Amino acid sequence: DFLLDKSSRVLASMYNAQGQLIETLAKKDYQAGEYTLEFYNTSIKPGVYFVRLDIGDKHYTKAVLKSAE
């Protein structure tokens, strides 16, 4: 989830533990508001991944865990 206090360009990307780009989750302009990114790629293996969120000149990274089904 992320909250924008003003309209911003957002780039959200998912990386594996080796730093390789797995998928671009979002790359567009968003209006001010609260948003949730959802990811439904069933082909990735269980493990730890990192989602990088770039909003303007600010960058955030969050670890996510893909569990076995």
mmCIF file of C-alpha atoms in Angstrom:
data_model
loop_
_atom_site.group_PDB
_atom_site.id
_atom_site.type_symbol
_atom_site.label_atom_id
_atom_site.label_comp_id
_atom_site.label_asym_id
_atom_site.label_seq_id
_atom_site.Cartn_x
_atom_site.Cartn_y
_atom_site.Cartn_z
ATOM 1 C CA ASP A 1 0.000 0.000 0.000
ATOM 2 C CA PHE A 2 1.085 3.553 -0.601
ATOM 3 C CA LEU A 3 -0.383 6.996 -0.068
ATOM 4 C CA LEU A 4 0.209 9.983 -2.317
ATOM 5 C CA ASP A 5 -0.430 13.485 -1.016
ATOM 6 C CA LYS A 6 -0.190 14.882 -4.565
ATOM 7 C CA SER A 7 -0.230 13.561 -8.127
ATOM 8 C CA SER A 8 3.018 11.701 -8.823
ATOM 9 C CA ARG A 9 4.780 9.447 -11.288
ATOM 10 C CA VAL A 10 5.112 5.980 -9.696
ATOM 11 C CA LEU A 11 7.378 3.117 -10.690
ATOM 12 C CA ALA A 12 6.999 -0.148 -8.771
ATOM 13 C CA SER A 13 9.328 -3.038 -9.588
ATOM 14 C CA MET A 14 9.833 -6.526 -8.149
ATOM 15 C CA TYR A 15 13.340 -8.001 -7.838
ATOM 16 C CA ASN A 16 14.640 -11.386 -6.735
ATOM 17 C CA ALA A 17 17.290 -11.851 -4.040
ATOM 18 C CA GLN A 18 20.040 -11.567 -6.689
ATOM 19 C CA GLY A 19 18.792 -8.127 -7.725
ATOM 20 C CA GLN A 20 17.326 -9.242 -11.047
ATOM 21 C CA LEU A 21 14.148 -7.516 -12.204
ATOM 22 C CA ILE A 22 11.242 -9.973 -12.107
ATOM 23 C CA GLU A 23 8.419 -7.672 -13.173
ATOM 24 C CA THR A 24 7.394 -4.043 -13.392
ATOM 25 C CA LEU A 25 4.227 -3.773 -11.307
ATOM 26 C CA ALA A 26 3.332 -0.168 -12.110
ATOM 27 C CA LYS A 27 4.739 2.618 -14.227
ATOM 28 C CA LYS A 28 2.288 5.479 -14.524
ATOM 29 C CA ASP A 29 1.010 8.737 -13.131
ATOM 30 C CA TYR A 30 -1.289 8.465 -10.102
ATOM 31 C CA GLN A 31 -3.589 11.087 -8.636
ATOM 32 C CA ALA A 32 -3.385 11.893 -4.916
ATOM 33 C CA GLY A 33 -4.886 9.085 -2.839
ATOM 34 C CA GLU A 34 -4.275 5.659 -1.320
ATOM 35 C CA TYR A 35 -3.364 2.682 -3.511
ATOM 36 C CA THR A 36 -2.690 -1.037 -3.203
ATOM 37 C CA LEU A 37 -0.477 -2.949 -5.615
ATOM 38 C CA GLU A 38 -1.469 -6.554 -6.218
ATOM 39 C CA PHE A 39 0.713 -9.170 -7.833
ATOM 40 C CA TYR A 40 -0.614 -12.449 -9.199
ATOM 41 C CA ASN A 41 2.350 -14.088 -10.922
ATOM 42 C CA THR A 42 2.010 -17.785 -10.114
ATOM 43 C CA SER A 43 5.129 -18.730 -12.086
ATOM 44 C CA ILE A 44 7.663 -17.322 -9.605
ATOM 45 C CA LYS A 45 9.235 -19.711 -7.123
ATOM 46 C CA PRO A 46 8.723 -19.426 -3.368
ATOM 47 C CA GLY A 47 11.290 -17.171 -1.727
ATOM 48 C CA VAL A 48 12.099 -13.626 -0.717
ATOM 49 C CA TYR A 49 11.568 -10.823 -3.213
ATOM 50 C CA PHE A 50 11.935 -7.072 -3.015
ATOM 51 C CA VAL A 51 9.507 -4.458 -4.242
ATOM 52 C CA ARG A 52 11.032 -1.074 -5.012
ATOM 53 C CA LEU A 53 8.675 1.875 -5.136
ATOM 54 C CA ASP A 54 9.933 5.064 -6.777
ATOM 55 C CA ILE A 55 7.735 8.109 -6.226
ATOM 56 C CA GLY A 56 9.261 11.211 -7.707
ATOM 57 C CA ASP A 57 12.745 11.488 -6.195
ATOM 58 C CA LYS A 58 11.950 9.202 -3.219
ATOM 59 C CA HIS A 59 12.649 5.463 -3.162
ATOM 60 C CA TYR A 60 11.253 2.763 -0.878
ATOM 61 C CA THR A 61 12.030 -0.967 -0.728
ATOM 62 C CA LYS A 62 10.012 -3.671 0.978
ATOM 63 C CA ALA A 63 10.817 -7.373 1.297
ATOM 64 C CA VAL A 64 7.970 -9.741 0.444
ATOM 65 C CA LEU A 65 7.726 -13.488 0.911
ATOM 66 C CA LYS A 66 6.238 -15.781 -1.729
ATOM 67 C CA SER A 67 5.184 -18.930 0.085
ATOM 68 C CA ALA A 68 4.682 -22.382 -1.401
ATOM 69 C CA GLU A 69 1.104 -23.082 -2.327
#
